[in-house]
mmCIF file of C-alpha atoms and ligand atoms in Angstrom:
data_model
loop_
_atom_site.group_PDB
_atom_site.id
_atom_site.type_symbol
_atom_site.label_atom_id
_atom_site.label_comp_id
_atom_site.label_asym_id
_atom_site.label_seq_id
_atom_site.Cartn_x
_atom_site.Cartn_y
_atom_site.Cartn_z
ATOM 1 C CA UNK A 239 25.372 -12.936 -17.273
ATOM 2 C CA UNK A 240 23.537 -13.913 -14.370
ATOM 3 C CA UNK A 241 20.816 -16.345 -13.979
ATOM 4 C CA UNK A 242 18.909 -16.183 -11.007
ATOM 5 C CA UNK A 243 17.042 -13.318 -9.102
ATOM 6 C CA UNK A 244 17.721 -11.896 -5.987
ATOM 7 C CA UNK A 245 15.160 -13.068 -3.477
ATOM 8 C CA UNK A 246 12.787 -10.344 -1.831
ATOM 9 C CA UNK A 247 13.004 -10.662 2.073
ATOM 10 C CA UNK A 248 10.262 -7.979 2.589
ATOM 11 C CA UNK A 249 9.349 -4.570 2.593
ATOM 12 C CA UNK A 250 12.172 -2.037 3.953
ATOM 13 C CA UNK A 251 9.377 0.970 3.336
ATOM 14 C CA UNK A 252 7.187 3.182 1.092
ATOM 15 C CA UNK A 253 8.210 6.529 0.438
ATOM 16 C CA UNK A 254 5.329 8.975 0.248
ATOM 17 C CA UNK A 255 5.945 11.856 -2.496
ATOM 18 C CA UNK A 256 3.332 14.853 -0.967
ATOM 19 C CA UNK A 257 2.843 18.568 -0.606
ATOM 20 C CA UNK A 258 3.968 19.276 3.194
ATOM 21 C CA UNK A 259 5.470 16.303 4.971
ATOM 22 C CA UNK A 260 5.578 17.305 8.375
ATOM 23 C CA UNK A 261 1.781 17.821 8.654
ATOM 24 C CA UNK A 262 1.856 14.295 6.862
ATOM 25 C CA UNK A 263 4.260 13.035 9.401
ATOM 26 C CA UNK A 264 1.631 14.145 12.282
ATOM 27 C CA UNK A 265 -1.222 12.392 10.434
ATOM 28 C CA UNK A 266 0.469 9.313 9.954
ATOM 29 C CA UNK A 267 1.529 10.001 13.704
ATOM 30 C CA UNK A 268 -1.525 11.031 15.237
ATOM 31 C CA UNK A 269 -4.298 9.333 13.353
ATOM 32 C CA UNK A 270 -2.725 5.764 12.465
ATOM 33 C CA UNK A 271 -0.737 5.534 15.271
ATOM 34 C CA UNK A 272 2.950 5.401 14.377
ATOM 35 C CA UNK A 273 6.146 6.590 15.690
ATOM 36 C CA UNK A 274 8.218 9.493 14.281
ATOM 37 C CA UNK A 275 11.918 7.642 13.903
ATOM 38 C CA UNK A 276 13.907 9.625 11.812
ATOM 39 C CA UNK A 277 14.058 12.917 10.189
ATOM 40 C CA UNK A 278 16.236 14.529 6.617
ATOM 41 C CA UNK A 279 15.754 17.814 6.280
ATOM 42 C CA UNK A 280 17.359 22.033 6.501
ATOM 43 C CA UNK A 281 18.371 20.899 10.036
ATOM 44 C CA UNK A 282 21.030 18.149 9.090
ATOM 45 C CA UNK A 283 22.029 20.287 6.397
ATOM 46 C CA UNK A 284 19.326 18.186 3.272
ATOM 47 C CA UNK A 285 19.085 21.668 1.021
ATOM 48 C CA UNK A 286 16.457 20.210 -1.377
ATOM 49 C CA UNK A 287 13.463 18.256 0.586
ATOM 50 C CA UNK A 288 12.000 17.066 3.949
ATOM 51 C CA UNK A 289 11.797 13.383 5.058
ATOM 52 C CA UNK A 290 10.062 12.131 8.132
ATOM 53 C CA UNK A 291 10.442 8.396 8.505
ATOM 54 C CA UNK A 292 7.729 6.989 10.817
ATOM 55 C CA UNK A 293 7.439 2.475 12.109
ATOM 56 C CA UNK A 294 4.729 0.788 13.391
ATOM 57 C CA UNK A 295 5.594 -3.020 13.350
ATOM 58 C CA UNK A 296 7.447 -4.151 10.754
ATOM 59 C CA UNK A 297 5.812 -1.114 8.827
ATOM 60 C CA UNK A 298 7.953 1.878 7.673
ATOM 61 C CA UNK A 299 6.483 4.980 6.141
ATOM 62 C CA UNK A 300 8.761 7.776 4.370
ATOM 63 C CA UNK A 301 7.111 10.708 3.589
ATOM 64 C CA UNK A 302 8.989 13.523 2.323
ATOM 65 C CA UNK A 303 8.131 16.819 0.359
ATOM 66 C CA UNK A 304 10.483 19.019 -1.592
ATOM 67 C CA UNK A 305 11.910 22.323 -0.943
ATOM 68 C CA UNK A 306 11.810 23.947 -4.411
ATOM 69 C CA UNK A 307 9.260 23.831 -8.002
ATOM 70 C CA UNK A 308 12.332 22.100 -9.530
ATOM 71 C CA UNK A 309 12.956 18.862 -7.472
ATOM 72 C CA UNK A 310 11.138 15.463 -9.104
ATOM 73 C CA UNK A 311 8.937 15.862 -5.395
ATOM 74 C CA UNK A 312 7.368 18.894 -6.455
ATOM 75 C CA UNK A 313 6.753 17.430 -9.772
ATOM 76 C CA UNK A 314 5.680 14.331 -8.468
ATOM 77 C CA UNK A 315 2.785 16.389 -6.221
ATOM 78 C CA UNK A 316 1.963 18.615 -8.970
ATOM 79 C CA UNK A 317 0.945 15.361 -11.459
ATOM 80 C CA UNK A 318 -0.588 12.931 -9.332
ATOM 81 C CA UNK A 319 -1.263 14.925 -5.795
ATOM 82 C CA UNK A 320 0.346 12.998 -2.534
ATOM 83 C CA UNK A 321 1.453 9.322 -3.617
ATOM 84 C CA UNK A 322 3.484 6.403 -3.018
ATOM 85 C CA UNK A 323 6.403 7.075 -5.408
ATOM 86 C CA UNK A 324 8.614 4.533 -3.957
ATOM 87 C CA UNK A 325 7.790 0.633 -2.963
ATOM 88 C CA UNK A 326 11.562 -0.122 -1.333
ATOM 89 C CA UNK A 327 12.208 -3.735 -1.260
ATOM 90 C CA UNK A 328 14.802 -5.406 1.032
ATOM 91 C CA UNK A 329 17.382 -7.680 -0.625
ATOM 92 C CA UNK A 330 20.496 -9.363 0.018
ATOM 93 C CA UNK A 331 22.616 -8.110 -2.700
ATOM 94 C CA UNK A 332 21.534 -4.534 -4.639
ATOM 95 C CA UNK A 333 23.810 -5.375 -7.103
ATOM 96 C CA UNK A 334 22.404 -8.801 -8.092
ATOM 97 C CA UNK A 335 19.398 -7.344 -7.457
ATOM 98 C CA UNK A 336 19.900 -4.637 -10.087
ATOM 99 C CA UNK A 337 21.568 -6.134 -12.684
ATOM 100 C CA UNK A 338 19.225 -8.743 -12.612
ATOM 101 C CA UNK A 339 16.573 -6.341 -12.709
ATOM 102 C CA UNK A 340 18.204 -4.163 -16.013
ATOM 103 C CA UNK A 341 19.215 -7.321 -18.047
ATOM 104 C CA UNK A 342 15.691 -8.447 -17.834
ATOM 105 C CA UNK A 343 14.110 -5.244 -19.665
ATOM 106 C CA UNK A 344 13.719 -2.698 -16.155
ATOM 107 C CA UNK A 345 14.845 0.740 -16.942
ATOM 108 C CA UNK A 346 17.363 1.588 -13.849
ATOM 109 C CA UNK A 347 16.862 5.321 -12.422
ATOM 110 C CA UNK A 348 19.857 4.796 -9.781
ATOM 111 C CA UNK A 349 22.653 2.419 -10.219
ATOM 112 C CA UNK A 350 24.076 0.167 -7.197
ATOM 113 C CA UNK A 351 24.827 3.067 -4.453
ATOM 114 C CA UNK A 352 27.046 2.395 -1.073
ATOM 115 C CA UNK A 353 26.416 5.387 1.581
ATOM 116 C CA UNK A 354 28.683 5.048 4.607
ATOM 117 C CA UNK A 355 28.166 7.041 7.843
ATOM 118 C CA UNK A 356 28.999 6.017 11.523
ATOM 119 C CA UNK A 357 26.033 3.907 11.336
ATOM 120 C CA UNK A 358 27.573 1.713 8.899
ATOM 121 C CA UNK A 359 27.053 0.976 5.383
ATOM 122 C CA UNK A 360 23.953 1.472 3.325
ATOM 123 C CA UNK A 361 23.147 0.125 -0.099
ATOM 124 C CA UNK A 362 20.590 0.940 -2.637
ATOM 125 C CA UNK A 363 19.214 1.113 -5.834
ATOM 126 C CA UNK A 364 16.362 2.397 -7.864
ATOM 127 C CA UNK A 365 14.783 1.028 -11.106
ATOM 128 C CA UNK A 366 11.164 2.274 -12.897
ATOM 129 C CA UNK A 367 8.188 0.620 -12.745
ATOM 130 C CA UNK A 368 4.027 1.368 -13.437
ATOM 131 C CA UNK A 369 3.305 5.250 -14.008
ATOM 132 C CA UNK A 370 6.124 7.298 -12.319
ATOM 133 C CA UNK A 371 6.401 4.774 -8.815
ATOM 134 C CA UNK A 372 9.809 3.411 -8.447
ATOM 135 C CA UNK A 373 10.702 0.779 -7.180
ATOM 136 C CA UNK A 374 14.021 0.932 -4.560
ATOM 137 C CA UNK A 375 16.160 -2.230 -3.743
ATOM 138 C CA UNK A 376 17.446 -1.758 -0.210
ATOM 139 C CA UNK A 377 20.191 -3.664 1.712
ATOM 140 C CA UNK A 378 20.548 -2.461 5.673
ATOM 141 C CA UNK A 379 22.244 -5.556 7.163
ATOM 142 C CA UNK A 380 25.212 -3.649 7.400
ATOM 143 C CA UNK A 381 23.380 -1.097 8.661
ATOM 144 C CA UNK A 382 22.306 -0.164 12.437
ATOM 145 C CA UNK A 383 20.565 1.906 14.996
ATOM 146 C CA UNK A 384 19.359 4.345 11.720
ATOM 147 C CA UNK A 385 17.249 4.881 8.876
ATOM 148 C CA UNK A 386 19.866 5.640 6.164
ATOM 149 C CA UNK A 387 22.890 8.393 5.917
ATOM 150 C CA UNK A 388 21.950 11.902 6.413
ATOM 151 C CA UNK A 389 18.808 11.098 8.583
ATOM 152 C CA UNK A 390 18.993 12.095 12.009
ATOM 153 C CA UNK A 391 17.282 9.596 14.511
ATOM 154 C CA UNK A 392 14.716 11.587 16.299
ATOM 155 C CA UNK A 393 13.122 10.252 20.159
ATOM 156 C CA UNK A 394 10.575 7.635 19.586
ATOM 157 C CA UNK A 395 7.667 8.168 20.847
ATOM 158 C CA UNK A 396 6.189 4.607 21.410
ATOM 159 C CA UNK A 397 2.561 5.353 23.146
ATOM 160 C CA UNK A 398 0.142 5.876 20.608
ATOM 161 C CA UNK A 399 0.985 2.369 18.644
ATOM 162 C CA UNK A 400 -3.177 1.339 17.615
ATOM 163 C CA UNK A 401 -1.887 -2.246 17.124
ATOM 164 C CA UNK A 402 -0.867 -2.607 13.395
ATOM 165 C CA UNK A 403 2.188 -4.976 12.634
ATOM 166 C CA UNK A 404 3.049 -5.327 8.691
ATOM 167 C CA UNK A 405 2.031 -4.328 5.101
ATOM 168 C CA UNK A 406 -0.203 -7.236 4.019
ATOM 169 C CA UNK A 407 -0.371 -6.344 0.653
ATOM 170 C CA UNK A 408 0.601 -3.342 -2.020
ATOM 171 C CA UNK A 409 -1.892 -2.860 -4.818
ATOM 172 C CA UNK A 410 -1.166 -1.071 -7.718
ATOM 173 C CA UNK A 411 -3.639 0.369 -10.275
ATOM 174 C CA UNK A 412 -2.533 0.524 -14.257
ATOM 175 C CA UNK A 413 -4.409 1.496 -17.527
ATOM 176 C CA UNK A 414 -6.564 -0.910 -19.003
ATOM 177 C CA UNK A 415 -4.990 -3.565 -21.333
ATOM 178 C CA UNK A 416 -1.868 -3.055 -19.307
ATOM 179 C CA UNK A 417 -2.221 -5.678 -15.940
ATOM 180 C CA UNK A 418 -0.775 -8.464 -18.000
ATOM 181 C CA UNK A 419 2.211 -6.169 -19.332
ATOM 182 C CA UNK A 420 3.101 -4.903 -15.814
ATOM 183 C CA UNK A 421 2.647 -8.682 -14.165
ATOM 184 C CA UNK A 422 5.351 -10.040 -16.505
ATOM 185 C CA UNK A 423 7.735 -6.951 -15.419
ATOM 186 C CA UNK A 424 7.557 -8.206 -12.232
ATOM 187 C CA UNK A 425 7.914 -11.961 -12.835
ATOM 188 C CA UNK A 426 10.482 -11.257 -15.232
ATOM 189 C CA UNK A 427 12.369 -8.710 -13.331
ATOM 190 C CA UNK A 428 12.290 -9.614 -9.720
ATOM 191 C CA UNK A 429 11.368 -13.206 -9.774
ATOM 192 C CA UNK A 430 7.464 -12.697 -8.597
ATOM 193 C CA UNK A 431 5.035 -15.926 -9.312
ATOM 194 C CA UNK A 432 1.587 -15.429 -10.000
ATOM 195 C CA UNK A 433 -0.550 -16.403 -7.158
ATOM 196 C CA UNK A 434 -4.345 -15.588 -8.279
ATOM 197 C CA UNK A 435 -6.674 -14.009 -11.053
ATOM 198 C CA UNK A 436 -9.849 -12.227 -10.523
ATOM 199 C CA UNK A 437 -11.632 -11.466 -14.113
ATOM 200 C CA UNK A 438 -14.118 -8.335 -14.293
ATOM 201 C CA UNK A 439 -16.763 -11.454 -14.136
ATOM 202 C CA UNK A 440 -15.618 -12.088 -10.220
ATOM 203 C CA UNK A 441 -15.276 -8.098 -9.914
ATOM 204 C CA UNK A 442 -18.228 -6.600 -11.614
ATOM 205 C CA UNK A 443 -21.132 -5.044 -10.295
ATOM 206 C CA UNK A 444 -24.128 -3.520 -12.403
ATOM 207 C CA UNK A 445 -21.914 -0.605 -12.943
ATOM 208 C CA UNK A 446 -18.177 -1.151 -13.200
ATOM 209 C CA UNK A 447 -15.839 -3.671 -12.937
ATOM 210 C CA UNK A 448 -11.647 -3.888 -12.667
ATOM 211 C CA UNK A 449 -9.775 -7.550 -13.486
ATOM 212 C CA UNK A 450 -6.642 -8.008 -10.826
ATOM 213 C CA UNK A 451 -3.453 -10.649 -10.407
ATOM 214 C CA UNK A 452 -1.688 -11.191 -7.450
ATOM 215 C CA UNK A 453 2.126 -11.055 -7.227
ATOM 216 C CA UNK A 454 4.005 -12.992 -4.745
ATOM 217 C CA UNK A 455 7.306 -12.980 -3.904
ATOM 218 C CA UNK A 456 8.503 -15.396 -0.622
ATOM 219 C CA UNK A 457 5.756 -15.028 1.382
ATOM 220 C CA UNK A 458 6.279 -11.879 2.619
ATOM 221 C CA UNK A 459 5.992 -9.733 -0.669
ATOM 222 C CA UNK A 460 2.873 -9.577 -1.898
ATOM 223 C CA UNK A 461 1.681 -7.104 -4.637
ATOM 224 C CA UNK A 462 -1.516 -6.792 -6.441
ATOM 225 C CA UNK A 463 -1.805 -5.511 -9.750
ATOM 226 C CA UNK A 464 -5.475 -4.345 -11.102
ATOM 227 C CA UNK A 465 -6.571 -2.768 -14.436
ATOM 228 C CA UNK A 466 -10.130 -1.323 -15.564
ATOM 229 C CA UNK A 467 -12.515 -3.278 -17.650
ATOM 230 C CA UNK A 468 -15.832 -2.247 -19.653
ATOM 231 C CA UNK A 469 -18.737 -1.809 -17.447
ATOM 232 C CA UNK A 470 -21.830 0.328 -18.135
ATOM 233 C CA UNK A 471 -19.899 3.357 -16.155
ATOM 234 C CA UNK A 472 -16.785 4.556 -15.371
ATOM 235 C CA UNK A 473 -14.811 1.753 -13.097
ATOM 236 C CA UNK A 474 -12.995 2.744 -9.465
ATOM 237 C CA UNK A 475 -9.906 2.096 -11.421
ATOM 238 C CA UNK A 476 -10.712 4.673 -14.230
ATOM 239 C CA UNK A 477 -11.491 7.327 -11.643
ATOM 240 C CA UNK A 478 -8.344 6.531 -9.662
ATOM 241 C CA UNK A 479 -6.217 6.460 -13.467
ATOM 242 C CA UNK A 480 -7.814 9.620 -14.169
ATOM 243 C CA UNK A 481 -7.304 11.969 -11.071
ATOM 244 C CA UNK A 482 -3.764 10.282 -10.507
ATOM 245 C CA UNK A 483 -2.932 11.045 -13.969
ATOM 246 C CA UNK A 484 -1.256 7.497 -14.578
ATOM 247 C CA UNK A 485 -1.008 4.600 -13.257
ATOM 248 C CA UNK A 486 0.224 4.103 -9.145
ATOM 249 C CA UNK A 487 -0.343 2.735 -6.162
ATOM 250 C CA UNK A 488 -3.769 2.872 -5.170
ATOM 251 C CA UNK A 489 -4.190 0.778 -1.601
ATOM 252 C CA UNK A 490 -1.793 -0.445 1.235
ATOM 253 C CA UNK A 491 -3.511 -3.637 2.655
ATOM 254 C CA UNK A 492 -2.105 -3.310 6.899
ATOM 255 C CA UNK A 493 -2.513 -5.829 8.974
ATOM 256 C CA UNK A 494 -3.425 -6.160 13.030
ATOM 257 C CA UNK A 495 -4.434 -8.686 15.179
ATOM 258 C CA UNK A 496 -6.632 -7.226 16.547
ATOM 259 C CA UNK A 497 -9.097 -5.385 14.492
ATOM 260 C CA UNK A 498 -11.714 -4.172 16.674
ATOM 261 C CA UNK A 499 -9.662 -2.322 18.602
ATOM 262 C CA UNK A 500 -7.097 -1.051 15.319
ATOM 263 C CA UNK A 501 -10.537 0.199 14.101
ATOM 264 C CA UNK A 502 -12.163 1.705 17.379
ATOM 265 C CA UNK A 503 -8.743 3.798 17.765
ATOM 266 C CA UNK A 504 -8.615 4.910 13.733
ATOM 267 C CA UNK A 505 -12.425 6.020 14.370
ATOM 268 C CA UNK A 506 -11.816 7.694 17.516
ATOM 269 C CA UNK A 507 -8.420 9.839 16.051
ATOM 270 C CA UNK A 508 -11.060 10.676 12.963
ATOM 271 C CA UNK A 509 -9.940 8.301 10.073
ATOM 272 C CA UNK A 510 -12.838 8.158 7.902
ATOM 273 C CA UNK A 511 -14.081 4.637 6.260
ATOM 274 C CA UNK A 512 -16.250 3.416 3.522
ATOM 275 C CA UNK A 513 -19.596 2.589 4.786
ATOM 276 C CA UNK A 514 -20.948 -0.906 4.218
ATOM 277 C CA UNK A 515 -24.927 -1.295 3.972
ATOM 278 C CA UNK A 516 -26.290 -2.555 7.273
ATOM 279 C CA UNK A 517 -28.169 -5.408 5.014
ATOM 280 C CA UNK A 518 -24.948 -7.352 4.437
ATOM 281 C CA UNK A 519 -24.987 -7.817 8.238
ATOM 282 C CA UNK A 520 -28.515 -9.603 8.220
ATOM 283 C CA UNK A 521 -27.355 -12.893 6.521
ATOM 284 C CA UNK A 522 -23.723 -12.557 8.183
ATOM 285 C CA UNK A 523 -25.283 -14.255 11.752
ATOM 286 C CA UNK A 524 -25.718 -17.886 9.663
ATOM 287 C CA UNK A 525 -22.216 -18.309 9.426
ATOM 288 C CA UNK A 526 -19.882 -16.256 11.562
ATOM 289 C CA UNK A 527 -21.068 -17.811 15.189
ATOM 290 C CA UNK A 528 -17.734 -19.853 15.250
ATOM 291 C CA UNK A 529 -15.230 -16.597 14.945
ATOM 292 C CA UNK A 530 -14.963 -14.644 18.601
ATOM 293 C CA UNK A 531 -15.961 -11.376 17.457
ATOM 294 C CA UNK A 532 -19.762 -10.445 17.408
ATOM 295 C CA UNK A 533 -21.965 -9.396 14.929
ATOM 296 C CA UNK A 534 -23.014 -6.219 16.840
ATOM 297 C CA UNK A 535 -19.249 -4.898 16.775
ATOM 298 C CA UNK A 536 -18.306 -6.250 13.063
ATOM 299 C CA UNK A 537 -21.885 -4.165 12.367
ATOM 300 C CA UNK A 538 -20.950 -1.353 14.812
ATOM 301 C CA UNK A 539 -17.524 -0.942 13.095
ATOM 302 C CA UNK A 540 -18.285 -1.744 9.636
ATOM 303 C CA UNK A 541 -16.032 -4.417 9.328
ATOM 304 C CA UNK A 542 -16.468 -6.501 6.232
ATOM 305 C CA UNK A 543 -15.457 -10.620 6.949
ATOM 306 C CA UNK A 544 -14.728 -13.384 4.373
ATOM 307 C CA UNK A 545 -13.704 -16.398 4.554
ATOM 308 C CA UNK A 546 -11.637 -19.571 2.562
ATOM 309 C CA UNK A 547 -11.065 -22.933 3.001
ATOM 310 C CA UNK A 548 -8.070 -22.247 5.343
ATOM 311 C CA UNK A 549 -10.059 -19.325 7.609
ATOM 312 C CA UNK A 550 -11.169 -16.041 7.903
ATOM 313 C CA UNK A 551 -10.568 -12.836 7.388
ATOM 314 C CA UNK A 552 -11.705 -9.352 8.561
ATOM 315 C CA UNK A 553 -11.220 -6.081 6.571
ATOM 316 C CA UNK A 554 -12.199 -2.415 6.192
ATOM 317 C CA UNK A 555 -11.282 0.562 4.007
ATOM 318 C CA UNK A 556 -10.431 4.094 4.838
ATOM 319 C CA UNK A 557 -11.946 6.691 2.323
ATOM 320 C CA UNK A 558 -9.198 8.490 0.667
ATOM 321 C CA UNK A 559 -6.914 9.930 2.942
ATOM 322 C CA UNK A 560 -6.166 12.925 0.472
ATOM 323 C CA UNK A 561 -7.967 15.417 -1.856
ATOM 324 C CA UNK A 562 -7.625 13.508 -4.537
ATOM 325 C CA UNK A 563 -10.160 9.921 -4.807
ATOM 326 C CA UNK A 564 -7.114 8.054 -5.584
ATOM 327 C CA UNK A 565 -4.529 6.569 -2.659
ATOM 328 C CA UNK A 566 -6.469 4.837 0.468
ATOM 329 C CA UNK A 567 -5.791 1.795 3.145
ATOM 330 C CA UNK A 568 -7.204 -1.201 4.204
ATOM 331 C CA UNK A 569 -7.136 -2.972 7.542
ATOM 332 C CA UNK A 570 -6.848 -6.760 7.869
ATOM 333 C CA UNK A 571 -7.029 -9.171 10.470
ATOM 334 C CA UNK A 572 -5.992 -12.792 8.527
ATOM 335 C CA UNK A 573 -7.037 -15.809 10.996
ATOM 336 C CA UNK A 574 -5.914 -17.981 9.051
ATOM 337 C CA UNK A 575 -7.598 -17.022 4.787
ATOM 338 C CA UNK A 576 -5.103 -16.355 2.256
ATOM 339 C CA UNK A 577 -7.547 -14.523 0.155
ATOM 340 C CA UNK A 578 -8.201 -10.805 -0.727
ATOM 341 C CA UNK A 579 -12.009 -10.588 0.810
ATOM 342 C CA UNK A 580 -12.932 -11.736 -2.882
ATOM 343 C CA UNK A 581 -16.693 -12.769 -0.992
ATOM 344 C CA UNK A 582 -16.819 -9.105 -0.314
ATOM 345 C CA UNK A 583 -16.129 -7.176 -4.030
ATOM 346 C CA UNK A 584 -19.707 -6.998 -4.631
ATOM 347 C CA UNK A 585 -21.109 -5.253 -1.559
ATOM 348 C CA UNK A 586 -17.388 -3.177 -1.369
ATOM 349 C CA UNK A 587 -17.630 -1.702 -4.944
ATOM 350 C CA UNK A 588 -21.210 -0.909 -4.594
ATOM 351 C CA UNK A 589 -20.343 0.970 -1.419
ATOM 352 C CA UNK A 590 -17.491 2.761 -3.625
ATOM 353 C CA UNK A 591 -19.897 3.577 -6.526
ATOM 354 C CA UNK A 592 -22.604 5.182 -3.732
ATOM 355 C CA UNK A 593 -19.503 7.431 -2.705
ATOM 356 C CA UNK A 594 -18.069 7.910 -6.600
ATOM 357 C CA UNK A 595 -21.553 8.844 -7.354
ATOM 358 C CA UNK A 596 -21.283 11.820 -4.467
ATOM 359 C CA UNK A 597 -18.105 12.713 -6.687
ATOM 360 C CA UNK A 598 -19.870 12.829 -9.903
ATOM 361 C CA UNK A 599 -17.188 10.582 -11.229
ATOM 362 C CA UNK A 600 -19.278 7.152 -11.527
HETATM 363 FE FE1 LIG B 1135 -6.438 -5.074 -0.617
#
């Protein structure tokens, strides 16, 4: 029996689940900037679904849709709409990984798999976790110059890059009364620790309110897991639970260095964002003077700022990216804060509740 976990070294990618992936592909390509790497599909002789596997960074998307009703793809679109079904997580060992995983409670989906190809050799394997998102252990350091077997690499095109570098954070959302259950799968299972708590006190406005806990693993793994909690109206989290249908991934936090110009390109290729109210710029000027980016562009861009004992920290959120007011993204520029932008739940939900409101769903 073993007795230790398999470290985490990172993300290896998220696998988007959605209706057509190559228009996804060209979104992902042509409004957030990333390159088009590899390709699965009727053309390297994949019968059952389309993959397009796109980098930016250290970031790697997957987004694949499936070729028949039947396929778990389908199914997965059908249910929830487009999603993140899979958070892939690099380790050194799948097997450890696994077993690990299974003798601590995790229901596996795919056992320890080795796919060889001319590439070399590429191991994975797949256990269960919140709603229907799985969670894949991946180990490439045997493998080179390719995604995985059966992709073909397709001609990078490295110009439209808008400057982001690696997935800050993954947030998933799950059913109230369950945070605490799905926290302790991923201590238990994976060796997370438990890095910070917000109650529906810290995240509450007049309306609605969501409690949170943040997951870390190294310091490279970080996943946030939130729930609902009683407010006077129906909570973001709610509205996400209930047009998901289940619990999911609800945000990718992605990171830049430079997020005036991340933003100006995202507004200029039409990426839509939640608008802040121009009065939580007025009081910003008594304390942001020391950072080196102005108040007229942080107000010009909407960019929200907060800041901890060890620094700063500059975020916005897209709207939803789908149909659906479920999956979205934030962009963050850390310079130095470790935190989440908790100094900016208040004004954020309330900006979310003006736009549930539009939806008839607050
Ligand atoms: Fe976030």
């Amino acid at each position: 029996m073993m007795t230790t976990t398999c470290p985490i070294k990172g993300f290896d990618h998220l696998e988007f689940y959605v209706g057509n992936a190559k228009q996804a592909s060209f979104f992902y390509a042509n409004c957030f900037g990333f390159d088009q790497v590899a390709y699965c599909g009727l053309e390297t002789g994949e019968q059952e679904k389309t993959s397009y596997v796109l980098e930016q960074g250290t970031i790697r998307f997957v987004v694949s849709s499936a070729l028949s009703p039947n396929h778990a793809i389908a199914q997965s679109v059908l249910t929830h709409g487009d999603t993140i079904a899979v958070v892939a997580l690099a380790v050194a060992d799948v097997n450890t990984a696994f077993e690990y995983a299974v003798i601590q409670g995790a229901t596996g989906v795919v056992p320890p798999t080795t796919q060889e190809d001319e590439h070399g050799t590429f191991k994975f394997a797949v256990i269960h976790s919140f709603g229907d998102t799985l969670i894949k252990f991946v180990d490439r350091s045997s493998y080179v110059d390719n995604f995985a077997p059966g992709y073909n690499k397709l001609v990078a095109r490295s110009t439209k890059s808008i400057g982001l570098t690696q997935i800050d954070h993954v947030v998933g959302n799950v059913e109230e009364g369950m945070m605490n259950q799905w926290v302790q799968f991923f201590i238990k299972t994976m060796g997370f620790d438990l890095r910070m708590y917000f109650d529906d006190l810290t995240i509450a406005t007049e309306y609605s309110a969501l409690m949170s806990k943040v997951l870390e693993n190294g310091d490279k793994t970080i996943i946030n897991i939130n729930e609902p909690a009683k407010g006077l109206r129906t909570s973001q989290i709610q509205e996400y639970l209930d047009f998901h249908h289940g619990a999911g991934i609800q945000h990718l936090g992605l990171m830049t260095n430079n997020i005036v110009q991340t933003v100006t390109k995202l507004k200029e290729a039409g990426v839509e964002f939640i608008s802040i109210p121009q009065t939580y710029y007025e009081n910003l000027e008594d304390w942001v003077q020391e950072i080196d980016i102005s108040v007229e562009d942080l107000t010009r861009l909407g960019i929200l700022v907060d800041r901890d004992e060890n620094g700063y920290l500059f975020q916005l959120f897209t709207k939803p990216i789908g149909d659906r007011p479920t999956l979205f993204f934030e962009i963050i520029e850390r310079r130095g804060a470790q935190g989440f932008g908790e100094g900016n739940f208040k004004s954020l939900f309330t900006a979310l509740e003006r736009e549930q409101a539009l939806r008839g769903t607050l």
